[in-house]
Amino acid sequence: MPTVLITGATAGIGEASVRAFADAGWHVVATGRRADRLEKLAGERVHTLAFDIRDDAARDAALDSLPAPFSAIDLLINNAGLALGLEPAQQASLDNWRTMIDTNVTALVSITHKLLPGLVARKGGIINLSSVAATYPYPGGNVYGATKAFVRQFTLNLRADLIGTGVRVTSIEPGMVETEFTLVRTGSQDASDKVYAGVNPMTAEDIAETMLWVATLPPHFAVNTLELMPVNQANGPFAVHREG
Ligand code: NAP
């Protein structure tokens, strides 16, 4: 069976994906910072690696330690990511902006660069977690949305370079999925509960099953981008400010 490496496997979409791919018989490399959570996922088909995705040396040491068959990665799921804050740009924290860029952009391209030669050798694939925030601006989305627009465009540009290699690259672009995402963004469980209340949002399992579907399509068939929303979410009108 093939091997998938999933970043951000300690919560939400990543954790649900570990279970979905392992249940489907894949070998799974599950990564994230919280080692205690990774331990609960470890098993015969799941090998865990605890490291901060922004730390190049820690990432390389962890990946270089992988035993067979986990070392032969066929699919990279670039899922680790976060939003921090909802303040308007003129009031936002520069530290928060840098953390989002370091994690969602710099770390994502770095692990992709590291694994790409092996993915090409095995005619593998990459699934990147972008967001509807890549396409639709919203107040407070400033740098988070911009990082996800980078992820979408990086996906499409990888496709352009990888033509002829058999490697598929997909940008998954969800709207509201109830995970720890809003807790991390706001620092408040109460604020998170209010965001999802009454929405019937997508679940982490919905996204995991979608990624398993993408990953198991016949090899001639590529999904470039996939936008997903709960039925109770849609795009709003343009904001118009009237003077006076
Ligand atoms: P989540 O429940 O907060 O999970 C985020 C994961 O990213 C955690 O496992 C976390 O692990 C990992 N992570 C964050 N910073 C890291 C770092 N420096 N090093 C290693 N791992 C790190 O959020 P989620 O909703 O599942 O988000 C997964 C992806 O989906 C993100 O890229 C997010 O932008 C995207 N997305 C989410 C939604 C949504 O509505 N939930 C919508 C669109 C897109 P540790 O903290 O243990 O390191």
mmCIF file of C-alpha atoms and ligand atoms in Angstrom:
data_model
loop_
_atom_site.group_PDB
_atom_site.id
_atom_site.type_symbol
_atom_site.label_atom_id
_atom_site.label_comp_id
_atom_site.label_asym_id
_atom_site.label_seq_id
_atom_site.Cartn_x
_atom_site.Cartn_y
_atom_site.Cartn_z
ATOM 1 C CA MET A 1 0.000 0.000 0.000
ATOM 2 C CA PRO A 2 1.150 3.581 -0.575
ATOM 3 C CA THR A 3 2.484 5.915 2.121
ATOM 4 C CA VAL A 4 1.077 9.364 2.914
ATOM 5 C CA LEU A 5 2.753 12.032 5.047
ATOM 6 C CA ILE A 6 0.216 14.325 6.722
ATOM 7 C CA THR A 7 1.338 17.550 8.421
ATOM 8 C CA GLY A 8 -0.772 19.015 11.224
ATOM 9 C CA ALA A 9 -2.027 15.587 12.299
ATOM 10 C CA THR A 10 -2.621 16.418 15.978
ATOM 11 C CA ALA A 11 -6.051 18.010 15.467
ATOM 12 C CA GLY A 12 -8.881 18.734 13.065
ATOM 13 C CA ILE A 13 -8.551 17.898 9.386
ATOM 14 C CA GLY A 14 -5.086 16.336 9.735
ATOM 15 C CA GLU A 15 -6.113 14.001 12.553
ATOM 16 C CA ALA A 16 -9.250 12.893 10.681
ATOM 17 C CA SER A 17 -7.103 12.290 7.585
ATOM 18 C CA VAL A 18 -4.722 10.030 9.508
ATOM 19 C CA ARG A 19 -7.682 7.846 10.470
ATOM 20 C CA ALA A 20 -9.260 7.915 6.976
ATOM 21 C CA PHE A 21 -6.049 6.938 5.146
ATOM 22 C CA ALA A 22 -5.011 4.333 7.758
ATOM 23 C CA ASP A 23 -8.511 2.786 7.644
ATOM 24 C CA ALA A 24 -8.175 2.621 3.838
ATOM 25 C CA GLY A 25 -4.969 0.589 4.285
ATOM 26 C CA TRP A 26 -2.359 3.307 3.623
ATOM 27 C CA HIS A 27 0.849 3.670 5.627
ATOM 28 C CA VAL A 28 0.635 7.063 7.321
ATOM 29 C CA VAL A 29 3.352 9.388 8.630
ATOM 30 C CA ALA A 30 1.577 11.723 11.060
ATOM 31 C CA THR A 31 3.377 14.938 12.048
ATOM 32 C CA GLY A 32 2.749 17.915 14.331
ATOM 33 C CA ARG A 33 4.194 19.555 17.440
ATOM 34 C CA ARG A 34 2.048 17.970 20.195
ATOM 35 C CA ALA A 35 3.768 14.624 20.815
ATOM 36 C CA ASP A 36 1.144 13.481 23.352
ATOM 37 C CA ARG A 37 -1.571 13.715 20.705
ATOM 38 C CA LEU A 38 0.567 11.977 18.092
ATOM 39 C CA GLU A 39 1.182 9.072 20.490
ATOM 40 C CA LYS A 40 -2.564 8.354 20.528
ATOM 41 C CA LEU A 41 -2.530 7.973 16.731
ATOM 42 C CA ALA A 42 0.555 5.732 16.501
ATOM 43 C CA GLY A 43 0.019 2.129 15.421
ATOM 44 C CA GLU A 44 1.070 -0.556 12.987
ATOM 45 C CA ARG A 45 0.136 1.588 9.985
ATOM 46 C CA VAL A 46 0.778 5.014 11.570
ATOM 47 C CA HIS A 47 4.305 6.295 12.266
ATOM 48 C CA THR A 48 4.491 9.594 14.148
ATOM 49 C CA LEU A 49 7.065 12.395 14.008
ATOM 50 C CA ALA A 50 6.888 15.362 16.400
ATOM 51 C CA PHE A 51 8.515 18.543 15.079
ATOM 52 C CA ASP A 52 7.738 22.184 14.434
ATOM 53 C CA ILE A 53 7.173 22.489 10.674
ATOM 54 C CA ARG A 54 9.014 25.858 10.706
ATOM 55 C CA ASP A 55 12.238 24.266 12.043
ATOM 56 C CA ASP A 56 14.246 23.061 9.008
ATOM 57 C CA ALA A 57 16.806 21.075 11.033
ATOM 58 C CA ALA A 58 14.156 19.329 13.174
ATOM 59 C CA ARG A 59 12.093 18.522 10.068
ATOM 60 C CA ASP A 60 15.074 17.064 8.195
ATOM 61 C CA ALA A 61 16.227 14.990 11.200
ATOM 62 C CA ALA A 62 12.704 13.601 11.645
ATOM 63 C CA LEU A 63 12.193 12.782 7.960
ATOM 64 C CA ASP A 64 15.659 11.245 7.618
ATOM 65 C CA SER A 65 14.845 8.910 10.553
ATOM 66 C CA LEU A 66 11.871 7.280 8.814
ATOM 67 C CA PRO A 67 12.057 3.475 8.509
ATOM 68 C CA ALA A 68 10.711 1.527 5.503
ATOM 69 C CA PRO A 69 7.955 1.494 4.324
ATOM 70 C CA PHE A 70 7.210 4.935 5.811
ATOM 71 C CA SER A 71 10.290 6.498 4.176
ATOM 72 C CA ALA A 72 8.929 5.956 0.646
ATOM 73 C CA ILE A 73 6.354 8.769 0.631
ATOM 74 C CA ASP A 74 3.855 8.661 -2.244
ATOM 75 C CA LEU A 75 1.559 11.475 -1.123
ATOM 76 C CA LEU A 76 2.285 14.678 0.811
ATOM 77 C CA ILE A 77 -0.695 16.357 2.480
ATOM 78 C CA ASN A 78 0.356 19.900 3.381
ATOM 79 C CA ASN A 79 -2.283 20.521 6.037
ATOM 80 C CA ALA A 80 -0.460 22.195 8.965
ATOM 81 C CA GLY A 81 -1.526 25.815 9.108
ATOM 82 C CA LEU A 82 -3.257 28.452 11.128
ATOM 83 C CA ALA A 83 -4.979 31.791 11.244
ATOM 84 C CA LEU A 84 -4.146 34.216 14.058
ATOM 85 C CA GLY A 85 -6.393 37.178 14.857
ATOM 86 C CA LEU A 86 -9.323 38.857 13.139
ATOM 87 C CA GLU A 87 -8.295 42.470 13.607
ATOM 88 C CA PRO A 88 -8.287 44.823 10.626
ATOM 89 C CA ALA A 89 -4.842 45.105 9.035
ATOM 90 C CA GLN A 90 -4.185 48.519 10.567
ATOM 91 C CA GLN A 91 -4.561 47.020 14.067
ATOM 92 C CA ALA A 92 -3.111 43.547 13.471
ATOM 93 C CA SER A 93 -0.028 42.095 15.149
ATOM 94 C CA LEU A 94 3.050 41.846 12.933
ATOM 95 C CA ASP A 95 4.165 38.811 14.960
ATOM 96 C CA ASN A 96 0.886 37.074 14.048
ATOM 97 C CA TRP A 97 1.388 37.928 10.389
ATOM 98 C CA ARG A 98 4.933 36.535 10.446
ATOM 99 C CA THR A 99 3.810 33.320 12.194
ATOM 100 C CA MET A 100 1.140 32.727 9.537
ATOM 101 C CA ILE A 101 3.586 33.360 6.685
ATOM 102 C CA ASP A 102 6.312 31.208 8.305
ATOM 103 C CA THR A 103 3.887 28.300 8.844
ATOM 104 C CA ASN A 104 1.410 28.464 5.951
ATOM 105 C CA VAL A 105 3.871 29.565 3.259
ATOM 106 C CA THR A 106 7.579 29.145 4.100
ATOM 107 C CA ALA A 107 7.276 25.824 5.961
ATOM 108 C CA LEU A 108 4.879 24.435 3.345
ATOM 109 C CA VAL A 109 7.196 25.175 0.431
ATOM 110 C CA SER A 110 10.218 23.908 2.407
ATOM 111 C CA ILE A 111 8.813 20.439 3.137
ATOM 112 C CA THR A 112 7.495 20.267 -0.420
ATOM 113 C CA HIS A 113 10.977 21.070 -1.757
ATOM 114 C CA LYS A 114 12.475 18.347 0.462
ATOM 115 C CA LEU A 115 10.027 15.616 -0.613
ATOM 116 C CA LEU A 116 9.534 16.545 -4.273
ATOM 117 C CA PRO A 117 12.382 14.435 -5.757
ATOM 118 C CA GLY A 118 10.961 11.295 -4.090
ATOM 119 C CA LEU A 119 7.414 12.165 -5.138
ATOM 120 C CA VAL A 120 8.587 12.529 -8.748
ATOM 121 C CA ALA A 121 10.496 9.219 -8.561
ATOM 122 C CA ARG A 122 7.344 7.458 -7.320
ATOM 123 C CA LYS A 123 4.843 9.372 -9.539
ATOM 124 C CA GLY A 124 3.154 10.462 -6.334
ATOM 125 C CA GLY A 125 0.980 13.397 -5.379
ATOM 126 C CA ILE A 126 0.573 16.500 -3.242
ATOM 127 C CA ILE A 127 -2.611 17.810 -1.643
ATOM 128 C CA ASN A 128 -2.372 21.353 -0.283
ATOM 129 C CA LEU A 129 -4.850 22.827 2.193
ATOM 130 C CA SER A 130 -5.779 26.230 0.874
ATOM 131 C CA SER A 131 -9.111 27.883 1.762
ATOM 132 C CA VAL A 132 -12.028 29.833 0.341
ATOM 133 C CA ALA A 133 -10.101 32.735 1.939
ATOM 134 C CA ALA A 134 -7.693 32.412 -1.016
ATOM 135 C CA THR A 135 -10.394 33.633 -3.381
ATOM 136 C CA TYR A 136 -12.917 35.611 -1.331
ATOM 137 C CA PRO A 137 -11.683 38.504 0.813
ATOM 138 C CA TYR A 138 -13.344 39.148 4.200
ATOM 139 C CA PRO A 139 -12.700 41.660 6.981
ATOM 140 C CA GLY A 140 -9.851 40.454 9.189
ATOM 141 C CA GLY A 141 -8.720 37.874 6.636
ATOM 142 C CA ASN A 142 -5.781 40.055 5.545
ATOM 143 C CA VAL A 143 -2.594 37.937 5.802
ATOM 144 C CA TYR A 144 -4.336 34.596 6.424
ATOM 145 C CA GLY A 145 -6.217 34.871 3.114
ATOM 146 C CA ALA A 146 -3.043 36.001 1.369
ATOM 147 C CA THR A 147 -1.136 32.925 2.602
ATOM 148 C CA LYS A 148 -3.910 30.688 1.273
ATOM 149 C CA ALA A 149 -3.879 32.494 -2.093
ATOM 150 C CA PHE A 150 -0.159 31.678 -2.194
ATOM 151 C CA VAL A 151 -0.942 28.005 -1.515
ATOM 152 C CA ARG A 152 -3.513 27.909 -4.326
ATOM 153 C CA GLN A 153 -1.163 29.553 -6.834
ATOM 154 C CA PHE A 154 1.818 27.420 -5.717
ATOM 155 C CA THR A 155 -0.363 24.356 -6.394
ATOM 156 C CA LEU A 156 -1.198 25.501 -9.921
ATOM 157 C CA ASN A 157 2.418 26.444 -10.669
ATOM 158 C CA LEU A 158 3.614 23.040 -9.411
ATOM 159 C CA ARG A 159 1.178 21.441 -11.854
ATOM 160 C CA ALA A 160 2.762 23.484 -14.651
ATOM 161 C CA ASP A 161 6.279 22.334 -13.730
ATOM 162 C CA LEU A 162 5.358 18.715 -12.999
ATOM 163 C CA ILE A 163 3.603 17.990 -16.287
ATOM 164 C CA GLY A 164 5.014 14.789 -17.735
ATOM 165 C CA THR A 165 6.107 13.413 -14.327
ATOM 166 C CA GLY A 166 2.764 11.814 -13.427
ATOM 167 C CA VAL A 167 2.687 13.795 -10.153
ATOM 168 C CA ARG A 168 -0.749 15.223 -9.285
ATOM 169 C CA VAL A 169 -1.122 18.375 -7.179
ATOM 170 C CA THR A 170 -4.438 19.525 -5.722
ATOM 171 C CA SER A 171 -5.551 22.628 -3.833
ATOM 172 C CA ILE A 172 -8.387 21.842 -1.396
ATOM 173 C CA GLU A 173 -10.276 25.049 -0.556
ATOM 174 C CA PRO A 174 -12.760 24.630 2.289
ATOM 175 C CA GLY A 175 -15.091 27.104 3.899
ATOM 176 C CA MET A 176 -16.212 26.523 7.499
ATOM 177 C CA VAL A 177 -14.964 23.255 9.028
ATOM 178 C CA GLU A 178 -15.423 22.852 12.779
ATOM 179 C CA THR A 179 -11.968 22.027 14.198
ATOM 180 C CA GLU A 180 -9.599 23.801 16.586
ATOM 181 C CA PHE A 181 -9.026 26.424 13.858
ATOM 182 C CA THR A 182 -11.159 29.201 15.425
ATOM 183 C CA LEU A 183 -9.972 28.342 18.942
ATOM 184 C CA VAL A 184 -6.392 28.865 17.717
ATOM 185 C CA ARG A 185 -7.399 32.030 15.847
ATOM 186 C CA THR A 186 -9.235 33.709 18.728
ATOM 187 C CA GLY A 187 -7.807 31.971 21.809
ATOM 188 C CA SER A 188 -11.380 31.432 23.057
ATOM 189 C CA GLN A 189 -13.497 28.246 23.019
ATOM 190 C CA ASP A 190 -16.581 30.417 23.566
ATOM 191 C CA ALA A 191 -15.784 32.532 20.486
ATOM 192 C CA SER A 192 -15.187 29.352 18.497
ATOM 193 C CA ASP A 193 -18.512 27.819 19.586
ATOM 194 C CA LYS A 194 -20.324 31.015 18.502
ATOM 195 C CA VAL A 195 -18.725 30.941 15.027
ATOM 196 C CA TYR A 196 -20.092 27.456 14.310
ATOM 197 C CA ALA A 197 -23.396 27.653 16.246
ATOM 198 C CA GLY A 198 -26.380 26.760 14.063
ATOM 199 C CA VAL A 199 -24.279 26.591 10.881
ATOM 200 C CA ASN A 200 -24.054 22.805 10.576
ATOM 201 C CA PRO A 201 -20.469 23.296 9.356
ATOM 202 C CA MET A 202 -18.395 20.753 7.472
ATOM 203 C CA THR A 203 -16.535 18.249 9.650
ATOM 204 C CA ALA A 204 -12.872 17.301 9.576
ATOM 205 C CA GLU A 205 -14.045 13.868 8.392
ATOM 206 C CA ASP A 206 -15.821 15.470 5.385
ATOM 207 C CA ILE A 207 -12.513 16.981 4.242
ATOM 208 C CA ALA A 208 -10.533 13.810 5.010
ATOM 209 C CA GLU A 209 -12.913 11.679 2.911
ATOM 210 C CA THR A 210 -12.660 14.212 0.063
ATOM 211 C CA MET A 211 -8.865 14.007 0.145
ATOM 212 C CA LEU A 212 -8.978 10.205 0.151
ATOM 213 C CA TRP A 213 -11.235 10.397 -2.921
ATOM 214 C CA VAL A 214 -8.803 12.786 -4.664
ATOM 215 C CA ALA A 215 -5.842 10.552 -3.785
ATOM 216 C CA THR A 216 -7.430 7.369 -5.124
ATOM 217 C CA LEU A 217 -8.693 8.642 -8.479
ATOM 218 C CA PRO A 218 -7.378 6.824 -11.548
ATOM 219 C CA PRO A 219 -3.841 8.077 -12.315
ATOM 220 C CA HIS A 220 -4.812 9.868 -15.559
ATOM 221 C CA PHE A 221 -7.266 12.162 -13.728
ATOM 222 C CA ALA A 222 -6.105 15.314 -11.859
ATOM 223 C CA VAL A 223 -8.161 17.587 -9.601
ATOM 224 C CA ASN A 224 -6.455 20.996 -9.686
ATOM 225 C CA THR A 225 -8.651 22.891 -7.227
ATOM 226 C CA LEU A 226 -11.678 21.931 -5.177
ATOM 227 C CA GLU A 227 -13.842 24.496 -3.348
ATOM 228 C CA LEU A 228 -16.049 23.139 -0.555
ATOM 229 C CA MET A 229 -18.569 24.880 1.712
ATOM 230 C CA PRO A 230 -21.311 23.963 4.153
ATOM 231 C CA VAL A 231 -24.699 24.557 2.556
ATOM 232 C CA ASN A 232 -25.330 27.253 5.161
ATOM 233 C CA GLN A 233 -22.341 29.345 4.018
ATOM 234 C CA ALA A 234 -22.235 31.486 0.848
ATOM 235 C CA ASN A 235 -20.574 34.601 -0.517
ATOM 236 C CA GLY A 236 -21.868 38.005 0.555
ATOM 237 C CA PRO A 237 -22.305 41.250 -1.394
ATOM 238 C CA PHE A 238 -19.553 43.862 -1.805
ATOM 239 C CA ALA A 239 -19.256 46.193 1.163
ATOM 240 C CA VAL A 240 -20.110 49.798 0.244
ATOM 241 C CA HIS A 241 -19.174 52.687 2.515
ATOM 242 C CA ARG A 242 -21.313 55.814 2.048
ATOM 243 C CA GLU A 243 -19.794 59.132 3.008
ATOM 244 C CA GLY A 244 -21.667 61.650 5.128
HETATM 245 P P1 NAP B 1 -6.571 22.797 13.611
HETATM 246 O O1 NAP B 1 -7.597 21.878 14.192
HETATM 247 O O2 NAP B 1 -6.174 23.996 14.409
HETATM 248 O O3 NAP B 1 -5.276 21.950 13.190
HETATM 249 C C1 NAP B 1 -4.114 22.597 12.731
HETATM 250 C C2 NAP B 1 -2.945 21.627 12.733
HETATM 251 O O4 NAP B 1 -1.774 22.343 12.264
HETATM 252 C C3 NAP B 1 -2.626 21.074 14.105
HETATM 253 O O5 NAP B 1 -2.384 19.683 14.007
HETATM 254 C C4 NAP B 1 -1.326 21.785 14.484
HETATM 255 O O6 NAP B 1 -0.507 20.916 15.240
HETATM 256 C C5 NAP B 1 -0.685 22.025 13.109
HETATM 257 N N1 NAP B 1 0.302 23.093 13.175
HETATM 258 C C6 NAP B 1 0.095 24.427 13.342
HETATM 259 N N2 NAP B 1 1.274 25.081 13.442
HETATM 260 C C7 NAP B 1 2.254 24.124 13.339
HETATM 261 C C8 NAP B 1 3.666 24.154 13.384
HETATM 262 N N3 NAP B 1 4.352 25.308 13.564
HETATM 263 N N4 NAP B 1 4.354 22.997 13.249
HETATM 264 C C9 NAP B 1 3.685 21.830 13.068
HETATM 265 N N5 NAP B 1 2.347 21.729 13.019
HETATM 266 C C10 NAP B 1 1.638 22.873 13.158
HETATM 267 O O7 NAP B 1 -7.100 23.405 12.214
HETATM 268 P P2 NAP B 1 -7.731 22.708 10.898
HETATM 269 O O8 NAP B 1 -9.006 23.399 10.627
HETATM 270 O O9 NAP B 1 -7.691 21.236 10.972
HETATM 271 O O10 NAP B 1 -6.689 23.260 9.811
HETATM 272 C C11 NAP B 1 -5.962 22.437 8.915
HETATM 273 C C12 NAP B 1 -5.698 23.230 7.649
HETATM 274 O O11 NAP B 1 -6.940 23.520 7.017
HETATM 275 C C13 NAP B 1 -5.013 24.577 7.870
HETATM 276 O O12 NAP B 1 -4.024 24.770 6.881
HETATM 277 C C14 NAP B 1 -6.145 25.584 7.716
HETATM 278 O O13 NAP B 1 -5.678 26.847 7.279
HETATM 279 C C15 NAP B 1 -6.996 24.885 6.665
HETATM 280 N N6 NAP B 1 -8.381 25.307 6.604
HETATM 281 C C16 NAP B 1 -9.209 25.187 7.681
HETATM 282 C C17 NAP B 1 -10.536 25.622 7.587
HETATM 283 C C18 NAP B 1 -11.498 25.533 8.744
HETATM 284 O O14 NAP B 1 -12.596 26.139 8.664
HETATM 285 N N7 NAP B 1 -11.207 24.811 9.784
HETATM 286 C C19 NAP B 1 -11.013 26.173 6.382
HETATM 287 C C20 NAP B 1 -10.128 26.275 5.301
HETATM 288 C C21 NAP B 1 -8.840 25.841 5.422
HETATM 289 P P3 NAP B 1 0.364 21.320 16.548
HETATM 290 O O15 NAP B 1 -0.312 22.533 17.159
HETATM 291 O O16 NAP B 1 0.321 20.103 17.419
HETATM 292 O O17 NAP B 1 1.713 21.590 16.020
#
